[in-house]
Coordinates of C-alpha atoms and ligand atoms in Angstrom, one line a residue:
Chain A
X1 CA 62.6 283.5 -10.3
X2 CA 64.9 280.6 -9.3
X3 CA 68.6 281.2 -9.0
X4 CA 70.5 280.5 -12.2
X5 CA 72.4 277.2 -12.4
X6 CA 75.5 279.0 -13.7
X7 CA 76.5 282.5 -12.8
X8 CA 79.7 284.0 -14.3
X9 CA 80.6 287.5 -13.4
X10 CA 83.5 289.6 -14.7
X11 CA 85.9 286.7 -15.3
X12 CA 89.6 287.5 -16.0
X13 CA 92.4 285.1 -16.6
X14 CA 95.9 285.6 -17.9
X15 CA 98.5 282.9 -18.9
X16 CA 101.7 284.9 -18.5
X17 CA 101.3 287.6 -21.1
X18 CA 98.3 286.0 -22.8
X19 CA 95.0 287.6 -21.7
X20 CA 92.8 284.6 -22.2
X21 CA 89.7 286.1 -20.5
X22 CA 88.9 289.8 -20.3
X23 CA 85.7 290.1 -18.3
X24 CA 83.4 287.3 -19.3
X25 CA 79.9 287.4 -17.8
X26 CA 76.8 285.3 -18.4
X27 CA 74.1 283.2 -16.7
X28 CA 72.6 279.9 -17.5
X29 CA 69.2 278.9 -16.2
X30 CA 67.8 275.6 -15.2
X31 CA 66.9 273.4 -18.2
X32 CA 68.7 275.6 -20.6
X33 CA 71.1 274.5 -23.4
X34 CA 73.6 277.3 -23.5
X35 CA 76.4 277.6 -26.1
X36 CA 79.7 279.4 -26.1
X37 CA 80.5 280.0 -29.7
X38 CA 83.9 281.3 -30.7
X39 CA 87.0 280.7 -32.8
X40 CA 90.2 279.0 -31.7
X41 CA 91.7 280.7 -28.7
X42 CA 88.6 282.7 -27.9
X43 CA 88.7 281.5 -24.3
X44 CA 86.0 278.9 -24.3
X45 CA 87.9 276.1 -22.7
X46 CA 89.4 278.4 -20.1
X47 CA 85.9 279.6 -19.1
X48 CA 84.4 276.1 -19.0
X49 CA 87.3 274.7 -17.0
X50 CA 87.1 277.4 -14.4
X51 CA 83.4 276.4 -14.0
X52 CA 84.4 272.8 -13.7
X53 CA 86.9 273.7 -11.0
X54 CA 90.0 272.6 -13.0
X55 CA 91.4 276.1 -13.3
X56 CA 91.2 279.2 -11.2
X57 CA 90.3 282.7 -12.4
X58 CA 92.5 285.7 -11.6
X59 CA 89.5 287.9 -11.0
X60 CA 85.7 287.6 -11.1
X61 CA 83.2 285.2 -9.5
X62 CA 81.5 282.0 -10.6
X63 CA 78.8 279.9 -9.1
X64 CA 77.7 276.5 -10.3
X65 CA 74.5 275.1 -8.8
X66 CA 74.8 277.7 -6.1
X67 CA 78.4 276.5 -5.2
X68 CA 81.8 278.0 -5.6
X69 CA 83.9 275.5 -7.6
X70 CA 87.0 276.3 -5.6
X71 CA 85.4 276.4 -2.1
X72 CA 83.0 273.5 -2.4
X73 CA 84.6 271.4 -5.1
X74 CA 83.4 268.0 -3.8
X75 CA 79.8 269.0 -3.4
X76 CA 79.8 270.6 -6.8
X77 CA 81.4 267.7 -8.6
X78 CA 78.8 265.3 -7.3
X79 CA 76.1 267.2 -9.3
X80 CA 78.1 268.2 -12.3
X81 CA 79.2 266.1 -15.3
X82 CA 81.8 267.1 -17.8
X83 CA 83.6 266.1 -21.0
X84 CA 86.9 267.8 -21.6
X85 CA 88.0 269.0 -25.0
X86 CA 90.4 266.1 -25.1
X87 CA 90.0 263.2 -22.6
X88 CA 92.9 260.9 -21.7
X89 CA 92.5 257.7 -19.8
X90 CA 95.0 255.0 -19.0
X91 CA 95.7 252.9 -22.1
X92 CA 94.9 249.6 -20.5
X93 CA 91.5 250.4 -19.0
X94 CA 88.5 248.7 -20.5
X95 CA 85.5 250.6 -21.6
X96 CA 82.9 249.1 -19.2
X97 CA 85.3 249.0 -16.4
X98 CA 86.0 252.7 -16.8
X99 CA 82.3 253.6 -16.6
X100 CA 81.8 251.4 -13.6
X101 CA 84.8 252.8 -11.8
X102 CA 83.6 256.4 -12.3
X103 CA 80.1 255.4 -11.3
X104 CA 81.6 254.3 -8.0
X105 CA 83.0 257.7 -7.3
X106 CA 79.6 259.4 -7.0
X107 CA 76.7 259.3 -4.6
X108 CA 74.2 259.0 -7.4
X109 CA 74.9 257.2 -10.7
X110 CA 73.3 255.9 -13.8
X111 CA 73.5 252.3 -14.9
X112 CA 76.8 251.9 -16.9
X113 CA 75.1 249.3 -19.1
X114 CA 72.5 251.8 -20.2
X115 CA 75.2 254.3 -21.0
X116 CA 77.1 251.7 -23.1
X117 CA 74.0 251.1 -25.1
X118 CA 73.1 254.8 -25.5
X119 CA 76.5 255.6 -26.9
X120 CA 76.8 252.4 -28.9
X121 CA 79.8 251.1 -27.1
X122 CA 78.3 247.7 -26.2
X123 CA 80.5 246.0 -28.7
X124 CA 83.6 247.7 -27.3
X125 CA 82.8 247.1 -23.7
X126 CA 85.9 245.0 -23.2
X127 CA 88.2 246.9 -25.4
X128 CA 91.2 248.8 -23.9
X129 CA 91.0 252.5 -24.1
X130 CA 94.0 252.6 -26.5
X131 CA 92.2 250.3 -28.9
X132 CA 89.3 252.7 -29.4
X133 CA 88.9 255.0 -32.4
X134 CA 88.8 258.7 -31.9
X135 CA 85.0 258.8 -32.2
X136 CA 84.6 255.9 -29.8
X137 CA 86.9 257.7 -27.2
X138 CA 84.8 260.8 -27.6
X139 CA 81.6 258.8 -27.0
X140 CA 83.1 257.2 -23.9
X141 CA 84.0 260.7 -22.7
X142 CA 80.4 261.8 -23.2
X143 CA 79.1 258.7 -21.4
X144 CA 81.4 259.5 -18.5
X145 CA 80.0 263.0 -18.4
X146 CA 76.6 261.5 -17.7
X147 CA 77.6 258.7 -15.4
X148 CA 76.7 260.6 -12.2
X149 CA 73.3 261.6 -13.5
X150 CA 74.3 265.2 -13.2
X151 CA 72.1 268.2 -12.9
X152 CA 74.6 270.4 -14.8
X153 CA 76.5 269.1 -17.8
X154 CA 79.6 270.8 -19.4
X155 CA 80.7 269.7 -22.9
X156 CA 83.8 271.2 -24.4
X157 CA 83.4 270.8 -28.2
X158 CA 81.5 267.5 -27.9
X159 CA 81.3 266.9 -31.6
X160 CA 84.7 268.1 -32.8
X161 CA 86.3 265.6 -35.2
X162 CA 83.3 263.3 -35.4
X163 CA 81.8 262.2 -38.7
X164 CA 78.3 263.7 -39.5
X165 CA 76.5 260.5 -38.6
X166 CA 77.9 260.3 -35.1
X167 CA 77.5 264.0 -34.7
X168 CA 73.8 263.7 -35.5
X169 CA 73.5 260.9 -32.9
X170 CA 75.1 263.2 -30.3
X171 CA 72.6 266.0 -31.2
X172 CA 69.8 263.5 -30.6
X173 CA 71.3 262.6 -27.2
X174 CA 71.5 266.3 -26.3
X175 CA 67.9 266.8 -27.3
X176 CA 67.0 263.9 -25.0
X177 CA 68.9 265.4 -22.2
X178 CA 67.1 268.6 -22.8
X179 CA 63.8 266.8 -22.4
X180 CA 65.1 265.4 -19.1
X181 CA 65.4 269.1 -18.0
X182 CA 69.2 268.9 -17.7
X183 CA 71.1 272.1 -17.9
X184 CA 73.9 272.0 -20.5
X185 CA 76.7 274.3 -21.3
X186 CA 78.6 273.5 -24.5
X187 CA 81.3 275.1 -26.5
X188 CA 81.5 274.9 -30.2
X189 CA 82.8 276.6 -33.3
X190 CA 80.1 275.0 -35.5
X191 CA 77.5 277.6 -36.3
X192 CA 74.9 274.8 -37.2
X193 CA 75.4 273.3 -33.8
X194 CA 74.8 276.5 -32.0
X195 CA 71.8 277.4 -34.2
X196 CA 70.2 274.0 -34.1
X197 CA 70.7 273.0 -30.4
X198 CA 71.2 276.0 -28.3
X199 CA 68.5 277.9 -26.5
X200 CA 70.9 280.8 -26.0
X201 CA 74.3 281.5 -27.4
X202 CA 77.2 283.7 -26.1
X203 CA 79.5 284.7 -29.0
X204 CA 83.0 285.0 -27.5
X205 CA 86.2 286.3 -29.0
X206 CA 89.5 287.4 -27.5
X207 CA 88.2 286.6 -24.0
X208 CA 85.1 288.7 -24.2
X209 CA 81.4 288.0 -24.7
X210 CA 80.6 289.9 -27.9
X211 CA 76.9 289.2 -28.1
X212 CA 74.4 287.1 -26.2
X213 CA 70.9 285.9 -26.9
X214 CA 68.8 283.3 -28.6
X215 CA 70.0 282.4 -32.1
X216 CA 67.0 284.2 -33.5
X217 CA 67.7 287.4 -31.6
X218 CA 71.3 287.3 -32.7
X219 CA 70.3 286.9 -36.3
X220 CA 67.8 289.7 -36.1
X221 CA 70.7 291.8 -34.9
X222 CA 72.4 291.2 -38.2
X223 CA 69.6 293.3 -39.6
X224 CA 68.2 290.5 -41.7
X225 CA 70.7 291.2 -44.4
X226 CA 71.9 288.6 -46.9
X227 CA 75.6 288.0 -47.2
X228 CA 77.1 288.0 -50.7
X229 CA 80.6 286.8 -51.0
X230 CA 82.4 288.0 -54.2
X231 CA 85.8 287.2 -55.6
X232 CA 87.2 289.4 -58.3
X233 CA 90.1 289.2 -60.8
X234 CA 91.4 292.6 -59.6
X235 CA 90.9 294.5 -56.4
X236 CA 88.0 296.8 -56.5
X237 CA 88.5 300.6 -56.0
X238 CA 88.1 301.6 -52.4
X239 CA 84.5 302.0 -51.3
X240 CA 83.1 301.4 -54.8
X241 CA 81.2 298.3 -53.7
X242 CA 79.8 300.1 -50.7
X243 CA 77.7 302.3 -52.9
X244 CA 75.9 299.5 -54.8
X245 CA 72.2 299.4 -54.5
X246 CA 71.1 297.7 -51.2
X247 CA 74.5 297.3 -49.7
X248 CA 74.6 298.0 -46.0
X249 CA 78.1 296.9 -45.3
X250 CA 81.1 295.8 -47.2
X251 CA 84.4 294.5 -46.0
X252 CA 87.3 292.6 -47.4
X253 CA 88.5 289.4 -45.8
X254 CA 91.6 288.1 -47.5
X255 CA 90.7 287.8 -51.2
X256 CA 87.0 287.9 -50.7
X257 CA 84.6 290.8 -50.5
X258 CA 81.7 290.4 -48.1
X259 CA 78.7 292.4 -48.9
X260 CA 75.7 292.6 -46.7
X261 CA 72.6 293.6 -48.6
X262 CA 69.0 294.3 -47.7
X263 CA 68.0 293.9 -51.4
X264 CA 70.1 291.1 -52.7
X265 CA 68.7 290.9 -56.2
X266 CA 69.2 294.6 -56.9
X267 CA 72.7 294.4 -55.4
X268 CA 73.7 291.6 -57.7
X269 CA 72.4 293.4 -60.8
X270 CA 74.2 296.6 -59.8
X271 CA 77.4 294.6 -59.0
X272 CA 77.5 293.0 -62.4
X273 CA 76.9 296.3 -64.2
X274 CA 79.6 298.0 -62.1
X275 CA 82.1 295.2 -62.9
X276 CA 81.4 295.3 -66.6
X277 CA 82.0 299.1 -66.6
X278 CA 85.3 298.6 -64.8
X279 CA 86.3 295.6 -66.9
X280 CA 86.8 293.5 -63.9
X281 CA 86.0 289.8 -64.1
X282 CA 83.8 288.1 -61.6
X283 CA 85.5 284.9 -60.3
X284 CA 83.1 283.8 -57.7
X285 CA 79.8 284.7 -56.2
X286 CA 78.0 283.1 -53.3
X287 CA 74.9 284.1 -51.4
X288 CA 74.0 283.3 -47.8
X289 CA 70.8 283.9 -46.0
X290 CA 71.3 285.5 -42.6
X291 CA 73.0 283.2 -40.1
X292 CA 75.0 283.4 -37.0
X293 CA 78.1 283.3 -39.2
X294 CA 77.1 286.9 -40.2
X295 CA 76.6 288.0 -36.7
X296 CA 80.0 286.7 -35.9
X297 CA 81.6 288.3 -38.9
X298 CA 80.0 291.6 -38.1
X299 CA 81.1 291.5 -34.5
X300 CA 84.6 290.3 -35.0
X301 CA 85.5 290.9 -38.6
X302 CA 86.7 287.2 -38.7
X303 CA 85.2 283.9 -39.7
X304 CA 84.7 281.2 -37.1
X305 CA 86.7 278.7 -39.1
X306 CA 89.3 279.6 -41.5
Chain B
X1 CA 86.3 258.8 0.5
X2 CA 87.2 255.3 1.7
X3 CA 85.1 253.9 -1.0
X4 CA 86.7 256.0 -3.7
X5 CA 90.2 255.1 -2.5
X6 CA 89.3 251.5 -2.6
X7 CA 87.9 251.8 -6.1
X8 CA 91.0 253.6 -7.3
X9 CA 93.3 251.1 -5.7
X10 CA 91.5 248.2 -7.4
X11 CA 91.8 249.9 -10.7
X12 CA 95.5 250.5 -10.2
X13 CA 96.1 246.9 -9.2
X14 CA 94.4 245.8 -12.4
X15 CA 96.4 248.2 -14.5
X16 CA 99.7 247.1 -12.9
X17 CA 98.9 243.5 -13.6
X18 CA 98.3 244.4 -17.2
X19 CA 101.6 246.1 -17.5
X20 CA 104.6 244.0 -18.6
X21 CA 107.1 246.5 -17.3
X22 CA 105.5 246.3 -13.9
X23 CA 105.5 242.6 -13.8
X24 CA 109.1 242.5 -14.9
X25 CA 110.4 244.9 -12.3
X26 CA 108.4 244.0 -9.4
X27 CA 108.0 240.2 -9.9
X28 CA 110.4 238.8 -12.3
X29 CA 113.4 240.8 -11.2
X30 CA 113.3 240.1 -7.5
X31 CA 112.9 236.4 -8.2
X32 CA 115.9 236.5 -10.6
X33 CA 117.9 238.2 -7.8
X34 CA 116.8 235.4 -5.4
X35 CA 118.1 232.7 -7.7
X36 CA 121.3 234.6 -8.4
X37 CA 122.0 235.2 -4.7
X38 CA 121.3 231.7 -3.5
X39 CA 123.3 230.1 -6.3
X40 CA 126.2 232.5 -6.4
X41 CA 126.5 233.8 -2.8
X42 CA 125.0 231.0 -0.9
X43 CA 126.4 228.3 -3.3
X44 CA 123.2 226.4 -2.7
X45 CA 123.9 226.3 1.0
X46 CA 120.6 226.0 2.9
X47 CA 122.0 227.7 6.0
X48 CA 122.7 230.9 4.2
X49 CA 119.2 231.1 2.6
X50 CA 117.4 232.8 5.5
X51 CA 119.9 235.7 5.5
X52 CA 119.8 236.0 1.7
X53 CA 116.0 235.8 1.7
X54 CA 116.0 238.7 4.2
X55 CA 117.9 240.8 1.7
X56 CA 115.7 239.8 -1.2
X57 CA 112.6 240.6 0.8
X58 CA 114.0 244.0 1.6
X59 CA 114.7 244.4 -2.1
X60 CA 111.2 243.4 -3.1
X61 CA 109.7 245.8 -0.6
X62 CA 111.9 248.7 -1.5
X63 CA 110.7 248.2 -5.1
X64 CA 107.5 249.9 -4.0
X65 CA 109.5 253.1 -4.2
X66 CA 109.3 252.8 -8.0
X67 CA 106.0 251.2 -8.5
X68 CA 102.9 253.3 -8.7
X69 CA 104.2 256.6 -7.7
X70 CA 105.9 257.2 -11.0
X71 CA 102.6 256.3 -12.6
X72 CA 101.0 259.3 -11.1
X73 CA 103.6 261.6 -12.8
X74 CA 102.8 259.9 -16.0
X75 CA 99.1 260.3 -15.5
X76 CA 99.6 263.9 -14.7
X77 CA 101.7 264.5 -17.8
X78 CA 99.3 262.7 -20.1
X79 CA 96.3 264.6 -18.8
X80 CA 94.7 261.6 -17.2
X81 CA 94.7 263.0 -13.7
X82 CA 92.6 266.0 -14.8
X83 CA 89.9 263.6 -16.0
X84 CA 89.8 262.2 -12.5
X85 CA 89.8 265.7 -11.1
X86 CA 86.4 266.3 -12.7
X87 CA 85.1 263.6 -10.2
X88 CA 84.8 264.3 -6.5
X89 CA 88.2 262.8 -5.7
X90 CA 90.8 264.5 -3.6
X91 CA 94.6 264.2 -3.7
X92 CA 94.4 262.0 -0.5
X93 CA 92.4 259.3 -2.3
X94 CA 94.7 259.4 -5.3
X95 CA 97.9 259.1 -3.3
X96 CA 96.5 256.6 -0.9
X97 CA 95.5 254.4 -3.9
X98 CA 99.2 254.3 -4.9
X99 CA 100.2 253.1 -1.5
X100 CA 97.4 250.6 -1.1
X101 CA 97.8 249.1 -4.5
X102 CA 101.6 248.8 -4.0
X103 CA 101.0 247.2 -0.7
X104 CA 98.8 244.4 -2.2
X105 CA 101.1 243.9 -5.1
X106 CA 104.1 243.2 -2.9
X107 CA 102.6 240.2 -1.2
X108 CA 102.4 237.7 -4.1
X109 CA 106.1 238.3 -4.7
X110 CA 107.0 238.0 -1.1
X111 CA 105.0 234.8 -0.6
X112 CA 106.5 233.3 -3.8
X113 CA 110.0 234.1 -2.5
X114 CA 109.3 232.4 0.8
X115 CA 107.9 229.3 -0.9
X116 CA 110.8 229.0 -3.3
X117 CA 113.3 229.3 -0.4
X118 CA 111.5 226.8 1.6
X119 CA 110.7 224.2 -1.0
X120 CA 113.4 224.7 -3.7
X121 CA 116.3 225.8 -1.6
X122 CA 115.4 223.8 1.6
X123 CA 115.5 226.8 3.9
X124 CA 115.5 225.3 7.4
X125 CA 113.3 228.0 9.1
X126 CA 110.4 230.3 8.5
X127 CA 112.0 233.1 10.6
X128 CA 109.6 235.2 12.7
X129 CA 106.8 235.5 10.2
X130 CA 104.9 238.1 12.2
X131 CA 107.9 240.4 12.3
X132 CA 108.4 239.8 8.6
X133 CA 104.7 240.6 8.0
X134 CA 105.0 243.8 10.0
X135 CA 108.1 245.0 8.2
X136 CA 106.9 244.1 4.8
X137 CA 103.7 245.9 5.4
X138 CA 105.1 249.1 6.8
X139 CA 108.1 248.9 4.4
X140 CA 105.9 248.7 1.3
X141 CA 103.7 251.5 2.4
X142 CA 106.7 253.8 3.4
X143 CA 108.8 253.2 0.4
X144 CA 105.9 253.9 -1.9
X145 CA 105.2 257.1 0.0
X146 CA 108.8 258.0 -0.6
X147 CA 108.2 257.5 -4.3
X148 CA 105.2 259.8 -3.9
X149 CA 107.4 262.5 -2.4
X150 CA 109.8 262.4 -5.4
X151 CA 106.8 262.4 -7.7
X152 CA 105.4 265.5 -6.0
X153 CA 108.5 267.6 -6.1
X154 CA 109.5 266.8 -9.7
X155 CA 108.0 268.4 -12.8
X156 CA 108.2 265.7 -15.4
X157 CA 108.9 262.0 -16.0
X158 CA 112.5 262.7 -16.9
X159 CA 113.3 264.6 -13.7
X160 CA 111.4 261.9 -11.7
X161 CA 113.4 259.1 -13.3
X162 CA 116.7 260.8 -12.7
X163 CA 116.1 261.5 -9.0
X164 CA 114.5 258.1 -8.4
X165 CA 117.6 256.5 -9.9
X166 CA 119.9 258.4 -7.7
X167 CA 118.0 257.5 -4.5
X168 CA 117.4 254.0 -5.7
X169 CA 121.2 253.4 -6.1
X170 CA 121.8 254.6 -2.6
X171 CA 119.2 252.2 -1.3
X172 CA 120.5 249.4 -3.4
X173 CA 124.2 249.7 -2.7
X174 CA 124.3 251.1 0.8
X175 CA 121.6 249.2 2.6
X176 CA 123.3 245.9 2.6
X177 CA 120.9 244.1 0.2
X178 CA 123.6 243.9 -2.5
X179 CA 126.9 244.5 -0.8
X180 CA 126.9 243.4 2.9
X181 CA 127.4 246.4 5.1
X182 CA 130.1 244.4 6.9
X183 CA 132.3 244.7 3.8
X184 CA 132.1 248.5 3.7
X185 CA 134.7 250.8 5.0
X186 CA 133.9 252.3 8.4
X187 CA 132.8 255.8 7.2
X188 CA 130.5 254.3 4.6
X189 CA 129.0 252.1 7.3
X190 CA 128.2 255.3 9.2
X191 CA 126.4 256.8 6.2
X192 CA 124.2 253.7 5.9
X193 CA 122.8 254.5 9.3
X194 CA 120.9 257.4 7.8
X195 CA 119.1 255.3 5.1
X196 CA 115.7 253.9 5.7
X197 CA 116.6 251.0 3.5
X198 CA 119.3 249.9 5.9
X199 CA 116.9 249.6 8.7
X200 CA 114.4 247.7 6.6
X201 CA 117.1 245.3 5.3
X202 CA 118.6 244.7 8.7
X203 CA 115.2 244.2 10.3
X204 CA 114.2 241.7 7.7
X205 CA 117.5 239.9 7.8
X206 CA 117.2 239.7 11.6
X207 CA 113.6 238.5 11.5
X208 CA 114.7 235.7 9.1
X209 CA 118.0 234.8 10.7
X210 CA 117.4 234.7 14.4
X211 CA 113.7 235.2 14.4
X212 CA 114.1 238.7 15.8
X213 CA 111.2 239.5 18.1
X214 CA 108.6 242.3 17.8
X215 CA 110.4 244.5 20.2
X216 CA 113.6 244.2 18.1
X217 CA 111.9 245.5 15.0
X218 CA 109.9 248.2 16.9
X219 CA 112.4 250.9 16.4
X220 CA 112.5 250.6 12.6
X221 CA 108.8 250.2 12.5
X222 CA 108.2 253.4 14.3
X223 CA 110.7 255.3 12.2
X224 CA 109.2 253.9 9.0
X225 CA 105.7 254.8 10.2
X226 CA 106.6 258.4 11.0
X227 CA 108.3 258.7 7.6
X228 CA 105.1 257.4 5.9
X229 CA 102.9 259.9 7.6
X230 CA 105.2 262.8 6.8
X231 CA 105.7 261.7 3.2
X232 CA 102.0 261.3 2.7
X233 CA 101.1 264.6 4.1
X234 CA 103.8 266.5 2.2
X235 CA 102.7 264.8 -1.1
X236 CA 99.1 265.7 -0.4
X237 CA 99.9 269.3 0.1
X238 CA 102.1 269.5 -3.0
X239 CA 99.7 267.4 -5.2
X240 CA 99.1 268.7 -8.7
X241 CA 96.5 267.6 -11.2
X242 CA 97.4 269.7 -14.2
X243 CA 100.3 268.9 -16.6
X244 CA 101.2 272.7 -16.7
X245 CA 101.4 273.1 -13.0
X246 CA 105.0 273.3 -12.0
X247 CA 106.4 273.1 -8.5
X248 CA 108.4 276.0 -7.3
X249 CA 112.0 275.5 -6.1
X250 CA 111.3 276.4 -2.5
X251 CA 108.4 273.9 -2.2
X252 CA 110.8 271.2 -3.1
X253 CA 112.5 271.6 0.2
X254 CA 109.5 270.1 1.8
X255 CA 110.7 266.7 0.6
X256 CA 113.4 266.9 3.2
X257 CA 110.8 266.8 6.0
X258 CA 110.2 263.1 5.1
X259 CA 113.9 262.4 5.9
X260 CA 113.7 263.8 9.4
X261 CA 112.8 260.5 11.2
X262 CA 115.8 258.8 9.7
X263 CA 118.2 261.7 10.2
X264 CA 117.2 261.5 13.9
X265 CA 117.4 257.7 14.0
X266 CA 120.7 257.7 12.2
X267 CA 122.1 260.4 14.6
X268 CA 121.0 258.3 17.6
X269 CA 122.4 255.1 16.2
X270 CA 125.7 256.8 15.4
X271 CA 126.2 258.1 19.0
X272 CA 124.3 255.7 21.3
X273 CA 123.1 252.7 19.3
X274 CA 124.7 249.4 18.4
X275 CA 123.1 248.6 15.0
X276 CA 126.5 248.5 13.3
X277 CA 127.8 246.0 15.7
X278 CA 124.7 244.0 15.3
X279 CA 125.0 244.0 11.5
X280 CA 128.6 242.9 11.7
X281 CA 127.7 240.3 14.2
X282 CA 124.9 238.8 12.1
X283 CA 127.2 238.6 9.2
X284 CA 129.7 236.6 11.2
X285 CA 127.0 234.2 12.4
X286 CA 126.0 233.5 8.9
X287 CA 129.5 232.9 7.7
X288 CA 130.1 230.5 10.6
X289 CA 126.9 228.7 10.0
X290 CA 127.6 228.4 6.3
X291 CA 131.1 227.1 7.0
X292 CA 129.8 224.5 9.4
X293 CA 127.1 223.2 7.2
X294 CA 127.8 220.2 4.9
X295 CA 128.4 221.0 1.3
X296 CA 125.1 221.1 -0.7
X297 CA 126.1 218.4 -3.2
X298 CA 126.6 216.1 -0.2
X299 CA 123.1 217.0 0.8
X300 CA 121.5 215.9 -2.3
X301 CA 122.5 212.3 -2.2
Ligands
LIG1 N1 97.6 276.3 -20.1 C1 97.8 277.4 -20.8 N2 98.9 278.0 -20.8 C2 99.1 279.1 -21.5 N3 98.2 279.6 -22.4 C3 97.0 279.0 -22.5 C4 96.8 277.8 -21.7 N4 95.5 277.5 -22.0 C5 95.0 278.4 -22.9 N5 95.9 279.3 -23.2 C6 95.8 280.4 -24.1 O1 94.6 281.1 -23.7 C7 93.8 281.5 -24.9 C8 92.4 280.9 -24.7 O2 92.5 279.5 -24.8 P1 91.3 278.5 -24.7 O3 91.9 277.1 -24.7 O4 90.5 278.9 -23.6 O5 90.5 278.8 -26.1 P2 89.4 278.0 -26.8 O6 88.3 279.0 -27.1 O7 89.0 276.8 -26.0 O8 90.0 277.6 -28.2 P3 89.8 276.2 -29.0 O9 88.6 276.5 -29.9 O10 91.1 276.2 -29.9 O11 89.7 275.1 -28.1 C9 94.6 281.0 -26.1 O12 95.3 282.1 -26.6 C10 95.5 280.0 -25.5 O13 96.7 279.9 -26.3
LIG2 MG1 88.9 274.9 -26.3

């Protein structure tokens, strides 16, 4: 088997008293689209920026395309492309000019014109950076990540803050890159993104990898249960909901009860009967088929987005 | 590496030319000073113009101290540098681009100043143009490297601005470009011997006034060149890409290393040299010449 493109082994990083990473390990293989899924502050950016060579770890080892980002930064940067979580460029730089300039920094590069077209920036080619909308800036950042025709691409929340239309276009671009056999590591806190795009996902929280696998594997791990979210007029007596028919797990998250059930229909019937008997009113009820969201909830007791 | 430095330099020249602040401080202001000097100090007297142009040239060259070095601090604070850090660019290329772009941006101003002096103020000489070229070149590079040193030992724009202003005032008021050194009390004159700006100004004034030869400007050229190399190397070692990276107090002391050439030169001039006599002598010459020349209004008729 060929060497993985990314190898991360026991990564630790503190910022003063904040333990941002507490032993992160994973590997990404050639041609794989790998996702780091986690809530705010999980340590996604810290991890990805250590791989890009922008930050240094306190402990642990990383290799990117067989190179150490700290020891061989120049070699590594020639074959790696990246978009930061938030990109800043000089206000008075023009779009096409920026792409051309960055293209000049590398041994190998793509045609800036083709990138302008691909990211629909042709109309804005002569606009200054500070005249672009948020989405346009984001697209320029993505175009810049591809400008050196990289073997490995890092994308830190590539679709955050974009409208659904643009987001879909970026998904299409990622699919295309996948066909070109590029290796991609992206971070996200969108479940759909991870489920739809990623070959494998690492769920991270509090600086640790909580689970790792294909989206399908992860979902199977949630035991194929359906999640039922219930809001009640009064708190339910402790544990009462746990004993309803089919319920495998019940926890309370703020005002909502989250039930996992292997027999959702029976559970709902039982729930309604139980509430009637107690004289408690049902204020809201929603059902979700198994998703990564459940995996995440089970692992961390938190939602991805509040 | 060379290629990247060149690409970065071209970009920074473009950005500078798109910035009104830059155009004002590095082009409009020196020209304003030029008109002010010739009209108020020279009273339109063509004989005084070469000396005054020498001072103005020094002022324009020293302006490289502000120029694009501060911009690097701003780029770091705004997180622009870290985007460049994703590319295979080293600190050396980034810093060199400041110096190179500053260098090229000085020339239009310098040439314009010459042309105005010659054709508007009827300056009777071109001075020693090769010596001027040499001093402008090494001066622009060295003063921008000194700006880089300040940029590399300060943590934010505010700190950089304060320190730059302090150093700039010394350059401005003690080098002879605003107040002639000959007017200063003896002990202040001695202090001026330790400032690179004094050597640059005296060198340029000499090159304009009595067409000082290469060998006469050699001393200052060497001192400036050594400062340039030291300042560049220290800045390269202290270079930071990330807005959060702060410089430790001890590391700041490295900045002093860049002053060593001028501490040595100043010490030497103070004990053995005769720069001060020369400065005072030049000033006498210019006063005599100005007195001997016919009044400008008589000229015009
Ligand atoms: N430069 C820094 N200085 C101090 N603390 C930091 C710094 N960068 C990150 N942290 C802290 O480290 C932890 C992990 O941050 P990180 O940016 O890696 O998370 P993230 O998963 O990317 O979050 P988000 O989804 O909000 O981007 C957070 O608690 C954050 O506050
Ligand atoms: Mg992040």
